Coordinates of C-alpha atoms and ligand atoms in Angstrom, one line a residue:
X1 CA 13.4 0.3 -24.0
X2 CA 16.5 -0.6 -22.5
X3 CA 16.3 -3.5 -19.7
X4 CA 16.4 -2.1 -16.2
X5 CA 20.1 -2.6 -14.1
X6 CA 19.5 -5.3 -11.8
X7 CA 21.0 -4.2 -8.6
X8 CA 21.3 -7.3 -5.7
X9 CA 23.8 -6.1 -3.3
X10 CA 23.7 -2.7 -1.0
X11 CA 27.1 -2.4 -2.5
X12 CA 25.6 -2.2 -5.9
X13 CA 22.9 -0.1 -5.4
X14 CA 25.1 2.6 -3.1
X15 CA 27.7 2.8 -6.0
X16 CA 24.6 3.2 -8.8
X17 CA 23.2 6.4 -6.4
X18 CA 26.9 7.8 -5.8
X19 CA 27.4 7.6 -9.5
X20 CA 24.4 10.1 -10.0
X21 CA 23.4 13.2 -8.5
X22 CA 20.0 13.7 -10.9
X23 CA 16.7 13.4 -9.6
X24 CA 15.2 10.2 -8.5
X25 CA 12.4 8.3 -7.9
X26 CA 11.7 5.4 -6.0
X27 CA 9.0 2.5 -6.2
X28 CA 9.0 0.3 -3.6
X29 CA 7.0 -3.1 -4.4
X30 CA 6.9 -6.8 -2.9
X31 CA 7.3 -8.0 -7.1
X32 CA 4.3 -10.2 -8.6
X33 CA 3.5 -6.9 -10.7
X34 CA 0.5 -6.2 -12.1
X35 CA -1.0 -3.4 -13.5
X36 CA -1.7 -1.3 -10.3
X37 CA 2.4 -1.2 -9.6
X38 CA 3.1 -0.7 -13.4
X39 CA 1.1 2.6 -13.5
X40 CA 3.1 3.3 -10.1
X41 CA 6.4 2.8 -13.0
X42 CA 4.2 5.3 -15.5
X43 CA 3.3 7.5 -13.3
X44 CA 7.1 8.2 -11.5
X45 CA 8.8 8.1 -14.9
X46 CA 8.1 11.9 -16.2
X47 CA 8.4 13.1 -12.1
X48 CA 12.4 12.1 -12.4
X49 CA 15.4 11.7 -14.0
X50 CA 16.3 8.4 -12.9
X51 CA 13.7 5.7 -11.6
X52 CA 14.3 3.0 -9.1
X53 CA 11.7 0.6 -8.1
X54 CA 12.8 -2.3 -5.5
X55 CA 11.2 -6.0 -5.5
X56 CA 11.6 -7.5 -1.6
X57 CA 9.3 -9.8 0.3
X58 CA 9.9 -7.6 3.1
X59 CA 9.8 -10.6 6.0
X60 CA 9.7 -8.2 8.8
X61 CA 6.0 -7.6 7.9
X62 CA 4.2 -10.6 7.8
X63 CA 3.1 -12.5 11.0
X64 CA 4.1 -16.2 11.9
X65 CA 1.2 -17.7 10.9
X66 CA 0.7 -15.5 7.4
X67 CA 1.5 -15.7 4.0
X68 CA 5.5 -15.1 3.3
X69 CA 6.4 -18.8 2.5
X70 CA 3.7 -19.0 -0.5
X71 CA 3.8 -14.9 -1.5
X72 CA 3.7 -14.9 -5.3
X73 CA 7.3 -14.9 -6.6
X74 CA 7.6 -13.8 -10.2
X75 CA 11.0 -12.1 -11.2
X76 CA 11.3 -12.4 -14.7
X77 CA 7.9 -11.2 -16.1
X78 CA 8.5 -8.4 -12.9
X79 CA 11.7 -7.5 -14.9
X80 CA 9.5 -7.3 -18.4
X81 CA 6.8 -5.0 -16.7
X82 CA 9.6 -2.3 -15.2
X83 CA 11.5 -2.5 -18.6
X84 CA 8.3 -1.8 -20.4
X85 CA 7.8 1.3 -18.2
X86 CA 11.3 2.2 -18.6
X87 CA 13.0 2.3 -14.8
X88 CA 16.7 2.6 -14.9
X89 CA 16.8 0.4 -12.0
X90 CA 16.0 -2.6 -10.0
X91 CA 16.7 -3.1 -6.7
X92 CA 15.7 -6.3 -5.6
X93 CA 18.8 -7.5 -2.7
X94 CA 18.7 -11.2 -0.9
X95 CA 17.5 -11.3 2.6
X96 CA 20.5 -11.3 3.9
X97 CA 21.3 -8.5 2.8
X98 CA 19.3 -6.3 4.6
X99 CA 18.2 -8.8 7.4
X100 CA 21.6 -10.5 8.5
X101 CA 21.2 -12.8 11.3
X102 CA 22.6 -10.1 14.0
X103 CA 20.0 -7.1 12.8
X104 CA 18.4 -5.8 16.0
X105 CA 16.9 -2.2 15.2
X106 CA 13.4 -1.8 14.4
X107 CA 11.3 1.3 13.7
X108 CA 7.7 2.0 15.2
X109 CA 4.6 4.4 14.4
X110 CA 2.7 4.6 17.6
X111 CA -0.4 5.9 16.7
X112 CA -1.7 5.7 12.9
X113 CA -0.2 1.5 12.7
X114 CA -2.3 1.0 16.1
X115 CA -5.8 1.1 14.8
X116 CA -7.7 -1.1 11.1
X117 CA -4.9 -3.2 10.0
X118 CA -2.6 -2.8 13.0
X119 CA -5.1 -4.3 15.4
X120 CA -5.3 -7.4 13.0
X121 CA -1.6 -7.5 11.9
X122 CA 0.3 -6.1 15.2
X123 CA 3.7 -6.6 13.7
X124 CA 3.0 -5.1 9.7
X125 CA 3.2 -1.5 10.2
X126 CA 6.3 -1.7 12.2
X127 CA 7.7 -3.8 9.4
X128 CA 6.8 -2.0 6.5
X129 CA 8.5 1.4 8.5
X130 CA 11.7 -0.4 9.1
X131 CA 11.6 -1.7 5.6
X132 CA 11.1 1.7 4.2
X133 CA 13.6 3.6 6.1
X134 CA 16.3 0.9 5.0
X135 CA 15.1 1.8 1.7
X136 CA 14.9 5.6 1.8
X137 CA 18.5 5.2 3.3
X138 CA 19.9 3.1 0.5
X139 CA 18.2 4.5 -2.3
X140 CA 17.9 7.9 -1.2
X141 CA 14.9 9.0 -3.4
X142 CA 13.7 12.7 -3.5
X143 CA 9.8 11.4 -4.4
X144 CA 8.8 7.7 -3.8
X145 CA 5.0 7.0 -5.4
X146 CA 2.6 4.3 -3.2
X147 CA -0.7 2.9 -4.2
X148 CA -4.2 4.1 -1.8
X149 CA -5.1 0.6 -2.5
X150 CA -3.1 0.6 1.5
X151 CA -4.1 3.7 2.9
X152 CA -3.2 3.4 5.8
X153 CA 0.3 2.2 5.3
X154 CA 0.8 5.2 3.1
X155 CA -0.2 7.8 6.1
X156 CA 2.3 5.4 8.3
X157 CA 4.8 6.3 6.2
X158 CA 4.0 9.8 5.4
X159 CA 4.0 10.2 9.5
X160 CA 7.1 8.5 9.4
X161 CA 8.8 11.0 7.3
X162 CA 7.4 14.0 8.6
X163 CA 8.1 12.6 12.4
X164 CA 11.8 11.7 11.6
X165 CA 12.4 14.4 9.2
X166 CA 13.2 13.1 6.2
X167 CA 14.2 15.4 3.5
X168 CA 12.3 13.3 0.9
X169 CA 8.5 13.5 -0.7
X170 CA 5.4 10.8 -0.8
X171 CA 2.8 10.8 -3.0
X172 CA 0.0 8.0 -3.9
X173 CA -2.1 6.9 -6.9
X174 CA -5.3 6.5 -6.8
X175 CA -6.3 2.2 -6.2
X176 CA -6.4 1.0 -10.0
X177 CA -9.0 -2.1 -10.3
X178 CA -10.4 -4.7 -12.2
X179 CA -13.5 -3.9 -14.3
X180 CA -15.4 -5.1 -12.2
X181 CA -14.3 -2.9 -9.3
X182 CA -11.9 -5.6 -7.4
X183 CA -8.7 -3.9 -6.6
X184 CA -5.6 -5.4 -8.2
X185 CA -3.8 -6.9 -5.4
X186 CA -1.0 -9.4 -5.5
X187 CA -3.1 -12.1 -3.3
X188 CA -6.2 -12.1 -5.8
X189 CA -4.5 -15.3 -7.3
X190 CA -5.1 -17.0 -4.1
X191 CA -9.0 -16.7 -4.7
X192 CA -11.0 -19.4 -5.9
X193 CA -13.1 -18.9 -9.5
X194 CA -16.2 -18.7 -6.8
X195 CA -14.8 -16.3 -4.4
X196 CA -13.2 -14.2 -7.2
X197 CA -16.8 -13.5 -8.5
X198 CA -18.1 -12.6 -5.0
X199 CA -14.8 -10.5 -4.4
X200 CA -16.3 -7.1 -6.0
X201 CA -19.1 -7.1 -3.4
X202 CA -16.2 -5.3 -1.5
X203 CA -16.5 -2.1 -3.6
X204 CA -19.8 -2.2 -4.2
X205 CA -20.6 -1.8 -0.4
X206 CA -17.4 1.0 -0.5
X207 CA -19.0 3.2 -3.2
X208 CA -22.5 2.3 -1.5
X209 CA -21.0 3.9 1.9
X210 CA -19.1 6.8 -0.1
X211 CA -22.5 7.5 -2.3
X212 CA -24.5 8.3 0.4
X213 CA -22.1 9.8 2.9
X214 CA -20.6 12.5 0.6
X215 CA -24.7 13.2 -0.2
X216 CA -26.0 14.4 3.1
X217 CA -23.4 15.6 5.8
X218 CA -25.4 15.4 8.6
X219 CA -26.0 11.1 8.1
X220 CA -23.8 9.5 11.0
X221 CA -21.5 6.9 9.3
X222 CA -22.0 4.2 12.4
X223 CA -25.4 2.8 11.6
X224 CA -24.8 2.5 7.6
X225 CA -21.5 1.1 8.4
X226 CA -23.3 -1.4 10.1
X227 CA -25.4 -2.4 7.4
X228 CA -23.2 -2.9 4.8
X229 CA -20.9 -5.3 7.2
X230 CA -23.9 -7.4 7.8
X231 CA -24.3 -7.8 4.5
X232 CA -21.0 -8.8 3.7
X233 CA -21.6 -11.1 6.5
X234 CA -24.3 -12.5 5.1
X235 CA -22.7 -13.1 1.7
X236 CA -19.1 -15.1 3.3
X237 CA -17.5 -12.4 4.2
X238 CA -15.2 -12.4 7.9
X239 CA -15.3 -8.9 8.2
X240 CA -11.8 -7.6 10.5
X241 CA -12.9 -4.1 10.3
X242 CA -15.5 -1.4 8.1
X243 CA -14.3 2.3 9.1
X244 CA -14.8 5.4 8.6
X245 CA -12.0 7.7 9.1
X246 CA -10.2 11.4 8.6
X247 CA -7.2 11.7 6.3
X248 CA -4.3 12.5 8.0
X249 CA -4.6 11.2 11.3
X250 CA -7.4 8.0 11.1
X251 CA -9.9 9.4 13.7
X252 CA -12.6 8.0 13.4
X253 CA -15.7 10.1 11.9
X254 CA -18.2 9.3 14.5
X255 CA -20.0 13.0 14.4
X256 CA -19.9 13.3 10.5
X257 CA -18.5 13.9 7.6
X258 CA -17.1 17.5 7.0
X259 CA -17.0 18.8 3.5
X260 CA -13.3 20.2 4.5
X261 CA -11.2 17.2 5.4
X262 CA -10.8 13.9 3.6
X263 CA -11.6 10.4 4.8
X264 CA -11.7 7.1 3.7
X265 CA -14.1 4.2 4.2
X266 CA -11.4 0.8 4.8
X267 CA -12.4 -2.7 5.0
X268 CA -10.0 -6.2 5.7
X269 CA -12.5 -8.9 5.1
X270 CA -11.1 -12.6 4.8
X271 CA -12.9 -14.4 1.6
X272 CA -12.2 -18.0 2.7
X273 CA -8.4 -17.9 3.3
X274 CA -7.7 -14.9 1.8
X275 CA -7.4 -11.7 3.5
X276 CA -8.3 -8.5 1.3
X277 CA -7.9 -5.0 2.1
X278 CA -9.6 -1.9 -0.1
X279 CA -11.1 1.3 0.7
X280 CA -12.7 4.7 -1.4
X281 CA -11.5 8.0 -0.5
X282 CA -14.5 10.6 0.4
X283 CA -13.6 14.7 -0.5
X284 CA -10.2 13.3 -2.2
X285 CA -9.7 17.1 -3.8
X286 CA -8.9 17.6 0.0
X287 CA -5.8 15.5 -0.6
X288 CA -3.5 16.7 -1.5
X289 CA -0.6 13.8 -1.9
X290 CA -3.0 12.4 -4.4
X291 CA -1.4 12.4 -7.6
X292 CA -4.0 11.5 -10.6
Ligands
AMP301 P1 3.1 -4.4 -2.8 O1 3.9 -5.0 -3.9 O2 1.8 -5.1 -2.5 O3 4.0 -4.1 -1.5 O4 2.7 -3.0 -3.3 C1 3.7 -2.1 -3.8 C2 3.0 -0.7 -4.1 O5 2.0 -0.9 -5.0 C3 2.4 -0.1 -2.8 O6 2.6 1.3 -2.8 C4 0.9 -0.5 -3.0 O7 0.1 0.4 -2.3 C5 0.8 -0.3 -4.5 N1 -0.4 -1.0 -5.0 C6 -0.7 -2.3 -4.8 N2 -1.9 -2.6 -5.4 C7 -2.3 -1.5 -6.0 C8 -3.5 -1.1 -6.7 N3 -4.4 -2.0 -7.0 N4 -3.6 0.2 -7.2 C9 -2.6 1.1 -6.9 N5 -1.5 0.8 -6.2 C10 -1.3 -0.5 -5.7

């Protein structure tokens, strides 16, 4: 396999995409691959003629007091991992690039980014959509691929498109985990040999909540919701949020689960210093950007 173009500059990447007029598909990532963002590579390459996947620590979405400064950074084994899954290109531009010291235009989701992880992180969704119009803009992708591992940031997203009429598709992949059910995540290497073994409680009580939910449709989610947060409480866990919600729009399913509509069951729980985010999608044959 060829290694990938390393593209830095907008100036670059604009002349790569005018010098083709094929098909393409982009990945956008934050680099320190691992195997949920190489089966993001896998899964865009026969979807395409040419694939693109850009490596950013997008600052605009973390929060003064979070985790940009110590984010893993690691660009060369990132550079084996997209040559192994054969993308044509990298994009991965300096800050200043994007974010010179005079940029002043921001982008905003006012509905889906103001519940779960919006409450918790009030400037990440707004981020992430500024950060992926710049990027649908450069790259000008007819299908970018995302991970459910976030959700909520892919319905953001999806909104955003549809709301500002992007000519463009959005599909996910389905959250790829450890064996023991942990979801791959880029901040996992912040947990300690102890909390990494507790970590997996997180899906247990997620399939727990799925199990019995997608069983009977008249059980109310509230009261087993409930339950399962206390005992992640119980256990260490600083639970931010345990919902229950419909796929598009995140209302939450107080009244039931109907065998028509997709949800998903989120969590952000803190494990000592490190925040981690999962969820389980309940009827996901009712969604239909889910591509297996
Ligand atoms: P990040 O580098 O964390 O910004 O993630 C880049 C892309 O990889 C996003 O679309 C994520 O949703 C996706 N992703 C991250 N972790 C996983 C995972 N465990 N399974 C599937 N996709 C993932």
């Amino acid at each position: 396999m060829a290694a990938p173009k390393v593209l830095t500059s907008v100036a670059e990447l604009r002349s790569f995409r005018k010098s083709t007029n094929t098909k393409v598909g982009m990945v956008p990532t934050m680099g320190a691959l691992h195997a949920g963002h190489a089966t993001l590579l896998r899964k865009i390459r026969p979807l395409c003629d040419l694939s693109i996947m850009t490596l950013f620590v997008n600052p605009l979405q973390f929060g003064p007091n979070e985790d940009l400064a110590k984010y893993p950074r690691t660009f060369e084994a990132d550079l084996r991992i997209a040559q192994n899954e054969n993308v044509d290109a990298v994009f991965a531009p300096e800050i200043s690039q994007l974010y010179p010291p005079e940029y002043s235009t921001y982008v905003k989701e006012n509905v889906l980014s103001q519940s779960m992880c919006g409450i918790f992180r009030p400037q990440f969704f707004g981020g992430v959509a500024t950060q992926v119009l710049k990027l649908q803009n450069l790259v000008q992708p007819d299908l970018s691929l995302w991970g459910l591992k976030d959700a909520q940031q892919f319905l953001v997203i999806s909104k955003m498109f549809k709301d500002l009429n992007l000519d463009t598709e959005a599909l996910a992949i389905p959250t790829v985990r450890e064996s023991d059910g942990l979801a791959l995540s880029s901040r996992n290497t912040y947990l300690s040999p102890e909390e990494r073994q507790k970590a997996p409680m997180i899906f247990q009580s997620l399939t727990r909540i799925k199990g019995e939910l997608e069983k009977s449709s008249s059980l109310l989610p509230q009261s087993l919701l409930k339950e399962e947060r206390q005992k992640l409480e119980l256990s260490g866990f600083q639970v931010q949020y345990l919902d229950c919600r419909a796929v598009p729009n995140l209302e939450v399913a107080h009244s039931g689960i109907q065998p028509t509509k997709a949800y998903i069951v989120a969590i952000a729980a803190f494990l000592g210093q490190t925040r981690l985010i999962d969820n389980v999608v309940l009827h996901p044959e009712q969604w239909p950007e889910i591509l297996y």
